[in-house]
Amino acid sequence: MSSPVLLETAKWRDVVELGLCMAIHDVCNDNQFENCTPLDFANFLNVREEAKAIAVVPKERLRVCYMVYAVADNISPRKEASAWASLFLERCGIAKSYYDKHRTDICADYATEDNKNYRKSIDEAINEWRMRRRTP
């Protein structure tokens, strides 16, 4: 899916489900991204054109890359995930080449304990969101 088509889609529906946005906001707000409201974060994560720009906290690009990787894995339909990742990275000021090279660095054996804990927090937030989706 092309970026202009995804931007048009984002006007009418969430590319990243609201529950997932809130789960990621709980982990990343005021840590990887500057402090913002849940609504501002959801609009930013959904690459809405009118969304308030939310800055990446200095020295947090590596963790943002993993977050993008993990969120993209949960976007449906799958064909939108790559376009979303590219658009979101652009809005964060992160080069696609940096993302492609480092998106899973915090999964490596040599990752710091802080990075391992961050990965665990993101993965747990996503798993909890998945569980809530299945609850009748």
Short mmCIF file of C-alpha atoms in Angstrom, two decimals:
data_model
loop_
_atom_site.label_atom_id
_atom_site.label_comp_id
_atom_site.label_asym_id
_atom_site.label_seq_id
_atom_site.Cartn_x
_atom_site.Cartn_y
_atom_site.Cartn_z
CA MET A 1 0.00 0.00 0.00
CA SER A 2 1.38 3.42 -0.90
CA SER A 3 1.86 6.20 1.64
CA PRO A 4 -0.80 8.52 0.15
CA VAL A 5 -3.34 5.69 0.26
CA LEU A 6 -2.43 4.89 3.85
CA LEU A 7 -2.78 8.56 4.83
CA GLU A 8 -6.23 8.60 3.26
CA THR A 9 -7.12 5.38 5.09
CA ALA A 10 -5.95 6.88 8.39
CA LYS A 11 -8.54 9.64 8.00
CA TRP A 12 -11.37 7.11 8.16
CA ARG A 13 -10.14 4.36 10.46
CA ASP A 14 -7.33 3.55 12.86
CA VAL A 15 -4.39 1.81 11.25
CA VAL A 16 -3.16 0.95 14.76
CA GLU A 17 -6.09 -0.13 16.92
CA LEU A 18 -6.95 2.22 19.77
CA GLY A 19 -6.38 -0.40 22.46
CA LEU A 20 -2.89 -1.06 21.13
CA CYS A 21 -2.21 2.70 21.02
CA MET A 22 -3.17 2.98 24.69
CA ALA A 23 -1.03 -0.01 25.66
CA ILE A 24 2.00 1.47 23.88
CA HIS A 25 1.28 4.92 25.34
CA ASP A 26 1.42 3.45 28.86
CA VAL A 27 4.94 2.16 28.20
CA CYS A 28 6.39 4.95 26.05
CA ASN A 29 4.80 8.17 27.28
CA ASP A 30 7.43 10.47 28.79
CA ASN A 31 10.05 7.77 28.22
CA GLN A 32 10.61 7.28 24.49
CA PHE A 33 8.29 10.14 23.46
CA GLU A 34 7.70 13.51 25.08
CA ASN A 35 4.77 13.61 27.47
CA CYS A 36 1.42 13.75 25.68
CA THR A 37 -2.22 12.85 26.12
CA PRO A 38 -3.43 9.38 25.13
CA LEU A 39 -5.55 10.94 22.35
CA ASP A 40 -2.61 12.90 20.92
CA PHE A 41 -0.50 9.74 21.01
CA ALA A 42 -3.18 7.66 19.27
CA ASN A 43 -3.50 10.25 16.49
CA PHE A 44 0.29 10.45 16.17
CA LEU A 45 0.66 6.66 16.10
CA ASN A 46 -2.06 6.48 13.44
CA VAL A 47 -0.13 8.97 11.26
CA ARG A 48 -3.05 11.35 11.08
CA GLU A 49 -2.17 14.48 9.14
CA GLU A 50 -3.65 16.77 11.79
CA ALA A 51 -1.85 14.97 14.63
CA LYS A 52 0.33 16.96 16.98
CA ALA A 53 3.99 16.17 16.40
CA ILE A 54 5.41 14.28 19.38
CA ALA A 55 9.18 14.34 19.71
CA VAL A 56 11.29 11.28 20.34
CA VAL A 57 13.22 11.70 23.58
CA PRO A 58 16.97 12.05 22.92
CA LYS A 59 18.87 8.74 22.83
CA GLU A 60 15.66 6.67 22.50
CA ARG A 61 15.68 6.02 18.73
CA LEU A 62 16.80 2.41 19.16
CA ARG A 63 13.88 1.63 21.46
CA VAL A 64 11.44 3.47 19.20
CA CYS A 65 12.65 1.26 16.34
CA TYR A 66 11.77 -1.87 18.31
CA MET A 67 8.39 -0.40 19.24
CA VAL A 68 7.67 0.30 15.55
CA TYR A 69 8.76 -3.24 14.66
CA ALA A 70 6.49 -4.75 17.33
CA VAL A 71 3.48 -2.57 16.48
CA ALA A 72 3.86 -3.16 12.73
CA ASP A 73 3.67 -6.89 13.42
CA ASN A 74 0.16 -6.28 14.80
CA ILE A 75 -1.28 -4.16 11.99
CA SER A 76 -4.03 -5.71 9.97
CA PRO A 77 -4.21 -5.92 7.02
CA ARG A 78 -0.51 -6.84 6.84
CA LYS A 79 0.03 -4.93 3.59
CA GLU A 80 -0.41 -1.67 5.52
CA ALA A 81 2.32 -2.45 8.08
CA SER A 82 5.31 -1.49 5.93
CA ALA A 83 3.75 1.76 4.71
CA TRP A 84 2.74 2.64 8.28
CA ALA A 85 6.25 1.94 9.59
CA SER A 86 7.84 4.14 6.93
CA LEU A 87 5.44 7.02 7.56
CA PHE A 88 5.73 6.79 11.33
CA LEU A 89 9.53 6.64 11.23
CA GLU A 90 9.58 9.69 8.98
CA ARG A 91 7.42 11.58 11.48
CA CYS A 92 9.82 10.56 14.24
CA GLY A 93 12.86 11.71 12.28
CA ILE A 94 14.32 8.19 12.09
CA ALA A 95 15.87 7.07 8.81
CA LYS A 96 14.47 3.87 7.31
CA SER A 97 18.04 2.59 6.87
CA TYR A 98 18.68 3.05 10.62
CA TYR A 99 15.44 1.22 11.41
CA ASP A 100 16.22 -1.65 9.05
CA LYS A 101 19.64 -2.09 10.64
CA HIS A 102 18.69 -1.70 14.31
CA ARG A 103 15.03 -2.63 14.82
CA THR A 104 15.84 -5.87 16.63
CA ASP A 105 19.09 -4.86 18.36
CA ILE A 106 17.40 -4.89 21.77
CA CYS A 107 16.57 -8.56 21.18
CA ALA A 108 20.23 -9.55 20.85
CA ASP A 109 22.21 -11.39 23.50
CA TYR A 110 24.45 -8.34 23.91
CA ALA A 111 21.53 -5.97 24.66
CA THR A 112 21.72 -4.03 27.90
CA GLU A 113 19.51 -5.01 30.81
CA ASP A 114 17.55 -1.76 30.39
CA ASN A 115 16.87 -2.59 26.74
CA LYS A 116 15.82 -6.13 27.63
CA ASN A 117 13.41 -4.71 30.23
CA TYR A 118 12.02 -2.26 27.67
CA ARG A 119 11.46 -5.07 25.17
CA LYS A 120 9.71 -7.08 27.87
CA SER A 121 7.47 -4.09 28.69
CA ILE A 122 6.49 -3.59 25.03
CA ASP A 123 5.90 -7.31 24.49
CA GLU A 124 3.80 -7.59 27.67
CA ALA A 125 1.72 -4.53 26.71
CA ILE A 126 1.02 -6.03 23.29
CA ASN A 127 0.18 -9.46 24.76
CA GLU A 128 -2.19 -7.90 27.31
CA TRP A 129 -3.89 -5.96 24.50
CA ARG A 130 -4.27 -9.20 22.51
CA MET A 131 -5.81 -10.93 25.52
CA ARG A 132 -8.31 -8.08 26.08
CA ARG A 133 -9.34 -8.28 22.42
CA ARG A 134 -10.27 -11.93 22.85
CA THR A 135 -12.31 -11.39 25.99
CA PRO A 136 -16.05 -11.49 25.21
#
